[in-house]
mmCIF file of C-alpha atoms and ligand atoms in Angstrom:
data_model
loop_
_atom_site.group_PDB
_atom_site.id
_atom_site.type_symbol
_atom_site.label_atom_id
_atom_site.label_comp_id
_atom_site.label_asym_id
_atom_site.label_seq_id
_atom_site.Cartn_x
_atom_site.Cartn_y
_atom_site.Cartn_z
ATOM 1 C CA MET A 40 29.094 1.166 -65.390
ATOM 2 C CA SER A 41 30.100 -1.615 -68.184
ATOM 3 C CA SER A 42 33.157 -2.271 -68.983
ATOM 4 C CA PRO A 43 34.227 -2.021 -72.081
ATOM 5 C CA ALA A 44 34.378 -5.022 -75.113
ATOM 6 C CA LEU A 45 37.934 -4.570 -75.652
ATOM 7 C CA GLU A 46 40.992 -2.328 -73.833
ATOM 8 C CA CYS A 47 43.995 -3.384 -74.658
ATOM 9 C CA ILE A 48 46.787 -1.474 -72.749
ATOM 10 C CA ASN A 49 50.842 -1.080 -73.072
ATOM 11 C CA VAL A 50 50.395 -4.150 -75.996
ATOM 12 C CA SER A 51 53.305 -4.324 -77.646
ATOM 13 C CA LYS A 52 54.653 -8.563 -79.803
ATOM 14 C CA THR A 53 57.885 -8.618 -79.985
ATOM 15 C CA TYR A 54 58.713 -11.857 -82.465
ATOM 16 C CA PHE A 55 62.707 -13.131 -82.367
ATOM 17 C CA LEU A 56 63.803 -14.767 -85.195
ATOM 18 C CA GLY A 57 67.064 -16.222 -83.419
ATOM 19 C CA LYS A 58 69.746 -14.290 -82.029
ATOM 20 C CA ASP A 59 69.999 -10.941 -82.357
ATOM 21 C CA ILE A 60 67.359 -10.648 -84.596
ATOM 22 C CA GLU A 61 63.918 -9.830 -83.513
ATOM 23 C CA VAL A 62 61.323 -7.900 -85.067
ATOM 24 C CA LYS A 63 58.926 -5.166 -83.151
ATOM 25 C CA ALA A 64 55.478 -6.442 -84.788
ATOM 26 C CA LEU A 65 53.762 -3.620 -81.706
ATOM 27 C CA ARG A 66 55.259 -1.150 -80.097
ATOM 28 C CA ASN A 67 52.823 0.058 -76.632
ATOM 29 C CA VAL A 68 49.752 -0.416 -78.485
ATOM 30 C CA SER A 69 46.311 0.943 -76.556
ATOM 31 C CA LEU A 70 43.256 0.633 -77.893
ATOM 32 C CA ARG A 71 39.640 0.553 -75.883
ATOM 33 C CA VAL A 72 36.635 -0.141 -77.350
ATOM 34 C CA GLU A 73 33.324 0.066 -76.701
ATOM 35 C CA ARG A 74 30.574 -2.085 -76.767
ATOM 36 C CA GLY A 75 28.691 -1.447 -80.230
ATOM 37 C CA ASP A 76 31.760 -0.015 -81.359
ATOM 38 C CA PHE A 77 32.592 -0.243 -85.119
ATOM 39 C CA ILE A 78 36.026 -0.132 -85.435
ATOM 40 C CA SER A 79 38.722 0.120 -88.307
ATOM 41 C CA ILE A 80 42.028 -0.659 -88.545
ATOM 42 C CA ILE A 81 44.383 0.335 -91.263
ATOM 43 C CA GLY A 82 47.514 1.356 -92.192
ATOM 44 C CA PRO A 83 50.079 -0.118 -94.686
ATOM 45 C CA SER A 84 51.480 -3.598 -94.894
ATOM 46 C CA GLY A 85 53.311 -5.557 -91.758
ATOM 47 C CA SER A 86 52.739 -2.619 -89.897
ATOM 48 C CA GLY A 87 50.900 -5.268 -87.498
ATOM 49 C CA LYS A 88 47.305 -4.973 -88.154
ATOM 50 C CA SER A 89 46.988 -8.526 -88.267
ATOM 51 C CA THR A 90 48.680 -9.446 -85.562
ATOM 52 C CA LEU A 91 46.723 -7.764 -83.410
ATOM 53 C CA LEU A 92 43.701 -8.962 -84.135
ATOM 54 C CA HIS A 93 45.485 -12.177 -83.892
ATOM 55 C CA ILE A 94 46.193 -10.550 -79.983
ATOM 56 C CA ALA A 95 41.992 -9.234 -79.897
ATOM 57 C CA GLY A 96 41.196 -12.725 -80.790
ATOM 58 C CA THR A 97 43.632 -14.426 -77.931
ATOM 59 C CA LEU A 98 44.898 -16.544 -80.932
ATOM 60 C CA ASP A 99 47.973 -14.948 -79.752
ATOM 61 C CA ARG A 100 49.738 -13.382 -76.624
ATOM 62 C CA PRO A 101 51.409 -9.838 -76.030
ATOM 63 C CA THR A 102 54.803 -9.858 -75.252
ATOM 64 C CA SER A 103 53.887 -7.328 -72.570
ATOM 65 C CA GLY A 104 50.732 -5.284 -71.962
ATOM 66 C CA ARG A 105 47.769 -6.786 -71.097
ATOM 67 C CA VAL A 106 44.498 -7.119 -73.137
ATOM 68 C CA LEU A 107 40.687 -7.329 -71.338
ATOM 69 C CA ILE A 108 37.915 -9.094 -72.802
ATOM 70 C CA ASP A 109 34.269 -7.653 -71.101
ATOM 71 C CA GLY A 110 36.846 -6.641 -68.274
ATOM 72 C CA VAL A 111 38.616 -9.868 -68.251
ATOM 73 C CA ASP A 112 42.084 -10.028 -67.818
ATOM 74 C CA VAL A 113 42.372 -12.247 -70.580
ATOM 75 C CA THR A 114 46.843 -11.857 -70.030
ATOM 76 C CA GLU A 115 46.076 -14.761 -67.212
ATOM 77 C CA LEU A 116 44.103 -17.418 -68.662
ATOM 78 C CA SER A 117 45.263 -21.217 -69.328
ATOM 79 C CA GLU A 118 45.875 -21.704 -72.740
ATOM 80 C CA SER A 119 42.270 -24.165 -72.047
ATOM 81 C CA GLU A 120 40.634 -21.645 -70.338
ATOM 82 C CA LEU A 121 41.170 -19.022 -73.658
ATOM 83 C CA THR A 122 40.150 -22.308 -75.950
ATOM 84 C CA ALA A 123 37.169 -21.547 -74.038
ATOM 85 C CA PHE A 124 36.569 -17.927 -73.811
ATOM 86 C CA ARG A 125 37.279 -18.210 -77.486
ATOM 87 C CA LYS A 126 34.312 -19.708 -78.036
ATOM 88 C CA ASN A 127 32.111 -17.888 -76.999
ATOM 89 C CA LYS A 128 33.220 -14.682 -76.675
ATOM 90 C CA ILE A 129 34.832 -13.945 -80.000
ATOM 91 C CA GLY A 130 33.327 -14.266 -83.549
ATOM 92 C CA PHE A 131 35.964 -14.937 -86.011
ATOM 93 C CA VAL A 132 35.538 -13.458 -90.268
ATOM 94 C CA PHE A 133 39.126 -14.798 -91.146
ATOM 95 C CA GLN A 134 39.978 -15.275 -94.513
ATOM 96 C CA PHE A 135 42.341 -17.895 -92.615
ATOM 97 C CA PHE A 136 39.378 -19.498 -90.602
ATOM 98 C CA ASN A 137 37.479 -21.011 -93.050
ATOM 99 C CA LEU A 138 34.489 -22.949 -93.429
ATOM 100 C CA ILE A 139 34.517 -26.647 -92.682
ATOM 101 C CA THR A 140 34.542 -27.600 -96.737
ATOM 102 C CA ASN A 141 31.931 -30.813 -95.127
ATOM 103 C CA LEU A 142 29.204 -29.200 -94.127
ATOM 104 C CA SER A 143 26.784 -27.252 -95.801
ATOM 105 C CA ALA A 144 26.473 -23.624 -94.896
ATOM 106 C CA ILE A 145 23.377 -24.108 -92.334
ATOM 107 C CA GLU A 146 25.938 -26.474 -90.947
ATOM 108 C CA ASN A 147 28.786 -24.280 -90.211
ATOM 109 C CA VAL A 148 26.667 -22.059 -88.353
ATOM 110 C CA MET A 149 24.968 -24.267 -86.280
ATOM 111 C CA LEU A 150 28.093 -26.003 -85.555
ATOM 112 C CA PRO A 151 29.869 -23.522 -82.934
ATOM 113 C CA MET A 152 26.243 -23.121 -80.761
ATOM 114 C CA LEU A 153 26.446 -26.989 -80.593
ATOM 115 C CA LEU A 154 29.839 -27.151 -79.672
ATOM 116 C CA SER A 155 28.900 -24.404 -77.012
ATOM 117 C CA ARG A 156 26.454 -26.907 -75.813
ATOM 118 C CA ARG A 157 23.986 -24.519 -74.976
ATOM 119 C CA TYR A 158 21.339 -24.949 -77.991
ATOM 120 C CA MET A 159 19.833 -28.168 -78.408
ATOM 121 C CA LEU A 160 20.014 -29.301 -82.389
ATOM 122 C CA LYS A 161 16.233 -27.447 -83.200
ATOM 123 C CA GLU A 162 17.401 -24.678 -81.041
ATOM 124 C CA ALA A 163 20.946 -24.202 -83.354
ATOM 125 C CA ARG A 164 18.885 -25.097 -86.275
ATOM 126 C CA LEU A 165 16.132 -22.385 -86.003
ATOM 127 C CA LYS A 166 19.085 -19.633 -85.481
ATOM 128 C CA ALA A 167 21.029 -20.482 -87.394
ATOM 129 C CA LEU A 168 18.137 -19.763 -90.493
ATOM 130 C CA HIS A 169 17.260 -16.728 -88.937
ATOM 131 C CA LEU A 170 21.678 -15.207 -88.791
ATOM 132 C CA LEU A 171 21.190 -16.721 -92.792
ATOM 133 C CA ARG A 172 18.186 -14.183 -93.253
ATOM 134 C CA LEU A 173 19.788 -12.207 -91.605
ATOM 135 C CA VAL A 174 22.772 -11.455 -92.873
ATOM 136 C CA GLY A 175 21.524 -11.864 -96.505
ATOM 137 C CA PHE A 176 22.511 -15.588 -97.635
ATOM 138 C CA PRO A 177 20.101 -17.301 -100.301
ATOM 139 C CA GLU A 178 17.851 -19.374 -98.653
ATOM 140 C CA ASP A 179 18.001 -21.828 -101.722
ATOM 141 C CA ARG A 180 21.930 -22.479 -100.758
ATOM 142 C CA LEU A 181 21.039 -23.867 -97.367
ATOM 143 C CA ARG A 182 22.461 -27.522 -98.088
ATOM 144 C CA ASN A 183 25.781 -26.287 -100.778
ATOM 145 C CA PRO A 184 28.656 -26.694 -98.735
ATOM 146 C CA PRO A 185 31.335 -24.188 -99.416
ATOM 147 C CA ASN A 186 32.908 -25.094 -102.412
ATOM 148 C CA ARG A 187 29.455 -24.788 -104.545
ATOM 149 C CA LEU A 188 29.124 -20.991 -103.288
ATOM 150 C CA SER A 189 30.504 -17.887 -104.330
ATOM 151 C CA GLY A 190 32.559 -15.709 -102.320
ATOM 152 C CA GLY A 191 30.489 -13.146 -100.877
ATOM 153 C CA GLN A 192 27.430 -16.111 -100.033
ATOM 154 C CA GLN A 193 31.809 -17.736 -98.454
ATOM 155 C CA GLN A 194 31.956 -14.410 -96.643
ATOM 156 C CA LYS A 195 28.643 -14.069 -95.393
ATOM 157 C CA VAL A 196 27.991 -17.786 -93.663
ATOM 158 C CA ALA A 197 31.018 -16.595 -91.506
ATOM 159 C CA ILE A 198 29.407 -13.394 -90.971
ATOM 160 C CA ALA A 199 26.533 -15.718 -89.982
ATOM 161 C CA ARG A 200 28.835 -18.183 -88.083
ATOM 162 C CA ALA A 201 30.399 -15.535 -86.575
ATOM 163 C CA LEU A 202 27.257 -14.266 -84.286
ATOM 164 C CA ALA A 203 25.954 -17.682 -83.429
ATOM 165 C CA ASN A 204 27.049 -17.764 -79.891
ATOM 166 C CA ASN A 205 26.807 -13.855 -79.557
ATOM 167 C CA PRO A 206 29.971 -12.598 -79.290
ATOM 168 C CA THR A 207 31.222 -9.643 -77.064
ATOM 169 C CA TYR A 208 32.319 -8.473 -80.899
ATOM 170 C CA ILE A 209 33.450 -9.653 -83.815
ATOM 171 C CA LEU A 210 36.786 -9.585 -85.460
ATOM 172 C CA ALA A 211 37.230 -9.299 -89.570
ATOM 173 C CA ASP A 212 40.346 -9.246 -91.103
ATOM 174 C CA GLU A 213 40.067 -8.149 -95.121
ATOM 175 C CA PRO A 214 35.877 -8.901 -94.816
ATOM 176 C CA THR A 215 35.627 -8.128 -98.000
ATOM 177 C CA GLY A 216 39.521 -8.458 -99.780
ATOM 178 C CA ASN A 217 38.563 -11.033 -102.153
ATOM 179 C CA LEU A 218 35.586 -9.744 -103.689
ATOM 180 C CA ASP A 219 34.555 -8.233 -106.243
ATOM 181 C CA VAL A 220 32.853 -5.339 -106.063
ATOM 182 C CA SER A 221 28.727 -6.037 -105.751
ATOM 183 C CA SER A 222 29.907 -7.969 -102.632
ATOM 184 C CA SER A 223 32.174 -6.211 -101.086
ATOM 185 C CA ALA A 224 28.851 -4.127 -101.320
ATOM 186 C CA GLU A 225 27.069 -6.726 -100.440
ATOM 187 C CA ILE A 226 28.700 -7.642 -96.996
ATOM 188 C CA ILE A 227 29.902 -3.726 -96.225
ATOM 189 C CA ALA A 228 26.157 -3.331 -96.238
ATOM 190 C CA THR A 229 25.336 -6.422 -93.772
ATOM 191 C CA LEU A 230 28.387 -5.534 -91.222
ATOM 192 C CA LYS A 231 27.082 -1.985 -91.314
ATOM 193 C CA LEU A 232 23.205 -3.732 -90.704
ATOM 194 C CA LEU A 233 25.053 -5.767 -87.997
ATOM 195 C CA ASN A 234 26.539 -2.905 -85.840
ATOM 196 C CA ASN A 235 23.162 -0.976 -85.954
ATOM 197 C CA PHE A 236 21.663 -3.765 -84.151
ATOM 198 C CA GLY A 237 24.016 -3.210 -81.542
ATOM 199 C CA ASN A 238 27.279 -6.216 -82.827
ATOM 200 C CA THR A 239 30.498 -4.833 -82.098
ATOM 201 C CA ILE A 240 32.502 -4.949 -84.944
ATOM 202 C CA ILE A 241 36.308 -4.826 -85.381
ATOM 203 C CA ILE A 242 38.339 -4.909 -88.913
ATOM 204 C CA VAL A 243 41.556 -4.606 -90.714
ATOM 205 C CA THR A 244 41.068 -3.130 -93.934
ATOM 206 C CA HIS A 245 42.732 -2.233 -96.934
ATOM 207 C CA ASN A 246 39.241 -0.742 -98.529
ATOM 208 C CA VAL A 247 38.407 2.932 -98.006
ATOM 209 C CA GLU A 248 34.583 2.322 -98.859
ATOM 210 C CA LEU A 249 35.115 -0.222 -95.565
ATOM 211 C CA ALA A 250 36.536 2.034 -93.371
ATOM 212 C CA ARG A 251 34.139 4.762 -93.459
ATOM 213 C CA ILE A 252 31.320 3.284 -92.312
ATOM 214 C CA THR A 253 32.877 2.806 -89.814
ATOM 215 C CA ASN A 254 32.579 5.068 -86.339
ATOM 216 C CA LYS A 255 36.071 5.029 -85.706
ATOM 217 C CA ILE A 256 39.531 4.437 -88.028
ATOM 218 C CA PHE A 257 42.599 3.697 -86.339
ATOM 219 C CA PHE A 258 45.362 3.510 -88.868
ATOM 220 C CA MET A 259 48.424 1.590 -87.578
ATOM 221 C CA ARG A 260 52.411 2.688 -89.028
ATOM 222 C CA ASP A 261 55.151 0.135 -87.554
ATOM 223 C CA GLY A 262 53.931 -1.360 -84.747
ATOM 224 C CA GLN A 263 51.700 1.678 -83.565
ATOM 225 C CA ILE A 264 48.833 2.957 -83.402
ATOM 226 C CA TYR A 265 46.867 6.711 -83.852
ATOM 227 C CA GLU A 266 43.747 7.295 -83.721
ATOM 228 C CA GLU A 267 42.460 10.010 -86.875
ATOM 229 C CA ALA A 268 40.089 12.270 -85.591
ATOM 230 C CA PRO A 269 36.655 11.425 -84.240
ATOM 231 C CA ARG A 270 34.085 10.625 -87.114
ATOM 232 C CA SER A 271 31.179 13.610 -86.162
ATOM 233 C CA PHE A 272 28.949 11.722 -88.755
ATOM 234 C CA LEU A 273 27.437 8.235 -88.907
ATOM 235 C CA GLU A 274 26.218 8.072 -92.292
ATOM 236 C CA ARG A 275 23.180 6.382 -93.103
ATOM 237 C CA MET A 276 22.692 2.876 -94.091
ATOM 238 C CA PRO A 277 21.785 2.999 -97.511
ATOM 239 C CA MET A 278 19.309 0.017 -97.300
ATOM 240 C CA ASP A 279 15.529 0.933 -98.175
ATOM 241 C CA GLU A 280 12.830 0.919 -95.655
ATOM 242 C CA ALA A 281 11.124 -2.354 -96.734
ATOM 243 C CA ALA A 282 14.223 -3.727 -96.352
ATOM 244 C CA LEU A 283 15.016 -3.051 -93.387
ATOM 245 C CA GLU A 284 11.597 -3.422 -91.705
ATOM 246 C CA SER A 285 12.454 -7.110 -92.966
ATOM 247 C CA LYS A 286 15.898 -7.717 -91.328
ATOM 248 C CA ARG A 287 14.930 -6.173 -88.399
ATOM 249 C CA ARG A 288 12.255 -8.130 -87.898
ATOM 250 C CA ILE A 289 14.268 -11.553 -88.520
ATOM 251 C CA GLN A 290 16.706 -9.794 -85.659
ATOM 252 C CA LEU A 291 13.865 -9.298 -82.882
ATOM 253 C CA ASP A 292 13.154 -13.091 -84.070
ATOM 254 C CA ILE A 293 16.691 -13.865 -82.937
ATOM 255 C CA LEU A 294 16.714 -12.265 -80.503
ATOM 256 C CA ARG A 295 12.920 -14.151 -79.242
ATOM 257 C CA LEU A 296 15.123 -17.275 -80.071
ATOM 258 C CA GLU A 297 17.526 -16.089 -77.753
ATOM 259 C CA ARG A 298 15.497 -15.300 -74.860
ATOM 260 C CA GLU A 299 13.279 -18.819 -75.004
ATOM 261 C CA ASN A 300 17.226 -20.197 -75.555
ATOM 262 C CA ILE A 301 18.427 -18.951 -72.456
ATOM 263 C CA GLU A 302 14.967 -19.589 -70.352
ATOM 264 C CA ARG A 303 16.215 -22.411 -70.807
ATOM 265 C CA LEU A 304 18.798 -23.311 -69.728
ATOM 266 C CA PHE A 305 18.180 -21.933 -66.405
ATOM 267 C CA LYS A 306 15.008 -23.432 -65.691
ATOM 268 C CA SER A 307 17.517 -26.401 -66.544
ATOM 269 C CA ARG A 308 19.812 -24.866 -63.854
ATOM 270 C CA MET A 309 22.748 -25.099 -66.821
ATOM 271 C CA ILE A 310 23.724 -21.061 -65.888
ATOM 272 C CA SER A 311 23.373 -19.207 -62.939
ATOM 273 C CA SER A 312 20.890 -16.515 -61.899
ATOM 274 C CA GLU A 313 23.309 -13.604 -62.542
ATOM 275 C CA SER A 314 24.237 -14.614 -66.263
ATOM 276 C CA TYR A 315 20.941 -15.315 -66.521
ATOM 277 C CA GLU A 316 20.237 -11.860 -65.465
ATOM 278 C CA ARG A 317 23.339 -10.391 -67.288
ATOM 279 C CA ALA A 318 22.035 -12.237 -70.621
ATOM 280 C CA LEU A 319 18.397 -10.899 -70.267
ATOM 281 C CA LYS A 320 19.366 -7.069 -70.004
ATOM 282 C CA ASN A 321 21.737 -7.691 -73.000
ATOM 283 C CA LEU A 322 18.990 -9.219 -75.001
ATOM 284 C CA GLU A 323 16.732 -6.021 -73.676
ATOM 285 C CA ASP A 324 19.780 -3.589 -75.042
ATOM 286 C CA LYS A 325 19.729 -5.116 -78.316
ATOM 287 C CA GLU A 326 15.821 -4.877 -78.575
ATOM 288 C CA LEU A 327 15.916 -1.867 -77.911
ATOM 289 C CA ARG A 328 18.036 -0.823 -80.346
ATOM 290 C CA VAL A 329 16.683 -2.891 -82.901
ATOM 291 C CA LYS A 330 13.570 -0.986 -82.442
ATOM 292 C CA HIS A 331 15.319 2.484 -82.108
HETATM 293 N N1 ATP B 556 54.914 -15.370 -87.233
HETATM 294 C C1 ATP B 556 55.648 -13.850 -87.058
HETATM 295 N N2 ATP B 556 57.348 -14.288 -87.216
HETATM 296 C C2 ATP B 556 58.144 -13.440 -87.383
HETATM 297 N N3 ATP B 556 57.437 -12.022 -87.923
HETATM 298 C C3 ATP B 556 56.298 -11.897 -88.540
HETATM 299 C C4 ATP B 556 55.110 -13.208 -87.480
HETATM 300 N N4 ATP B 556 53.906 -12.665 -87.546
HETATM 301 C C5 ATP B 556 54.359 -11.944 -88.613
HETATM 302 N N5 ATP B 556 55.630 -10.798 -88.550
HETATM 303 C C6 ATP B 556 55.841 -9.401 -88.706
HETATM 304 O O1 ATP B 556 55.394 -8.420 -87.882
HETATM 305 C C7 ATP B 556 55.439 -7.413 -88.822
HETATM 306 C C8 ATP B 556 53.538 -7.182 -88.880
HETATM 307 O O2 ATP B 556 52.442 -8.637 -89.555
HETATM 308 P P1 ATP B 556 51.212 -7.899 -89.509
HETATM 309 O O3 ATP B 556 51.195 -9.526 -90.159
HETATM 310 O O4 ATP B 556 50.455 -7.520 -88.830
HETATM 311 O O5 ATP B 556 51.456 -6.903 -90.907
HETATM 312 P P2 ATP B 556 49.590 -6.091 -91.590
HETATM 313 O O6 ATP B 556 50.068 -4.931 -91.280
HETATM 314 O O7 ATP B 556 48.816 -7.342 -90.752
HETATM 315 O O8 ATP B 556 50.076 -6.560 -92.760
HETATM 316 P P3 ATP B 556 48.915 -6.923 -94.587
HETATM 317 O O9 ATP B 556 48.354 -5.876 -94.481
HETATM 318 O O10 ATP B 556 49.884 -6.891 -95.266
HETATM 319 O O11 ATP B 556 48.175 -8.014 -93.902
HETATM 320 C C9 ATP B 556 55.777 -6.968 -90.312
HETATM 321 O O12 ATP B 556 57.067 -7.099 -90.233
HETATM 322 C C10 ATP B 556 55.852 -9.082 -90.362
HETATM 323 O O13 ATP B 556 56.603 -9.573 -91.176
HETATM 324 MG MG1 MG B 557 47.267 -8.663 -92.512
#
């Protein structure tokens, strides 16, 4: 059996603000997220949601407890190991993880692929194009820099960028936070689609509409986490069949590009046969989910 995407075990985080002043932002939080899950975390302001997301993103370390990502205990990794790990295993859609202002939309999505050194320029450009199509980004805006895009369009770029390196999961802190109702609805539909296609997604949100399309809702209060009653229903995504079919084709194209990339890396001995086998298995699992 494969390990869960994320496992937080008795995670606590205390901020020490000076002598005798401490803030217990997280108290013994345990959370397990399986591959393919789509979970939301809700709760009042100051309850620890962003703190937990930062820890799940290895941007912050817990004061105590363990965090396993893809079966790897990240609390034991050094800073430089963490940086590499984070780049390839986690996709961020955070408000403060802004897009790079002097790069175009498509270049923003290409950048993580180029930095990973697993993709050639041509491969990165083609995959970025497909990812942007998948999230419904308008094709006549590919060359626009972020300041010439709407909020909803910028968020789509951020989501496409988060997917660039096939992360174990995507973390999103208030992904609809600054958006109007219709852009929010588009982002919600996009996240649902991406999850249907096999991506694991963890979001923090105040948006009830967004929380209710996820598979599991967790509630935080005073640094503690509670699981709401398990949801017995999976709502169908509000998308017509023709639109869904076209997204399916785009996703299958991306998986095909990915397979070509993996094969090139393997042939040029840039990855081991174990990573090659694992990647192929992963791609096959995803293909099944998309076709299903
Ligand atoms: N760097 C920090 N130093 C000290 N205290 C912090 C720090 N970051 C967060 N806190 C405190 O930890 C607690 C949890 O904060 P967190 O940002 O996780 O809340 P949140 O649930 O995300 O809230 P919101 O919904 O307002 O975004 C708060 O009391 C906050 O003031
Ligand atoms: Mg927050």
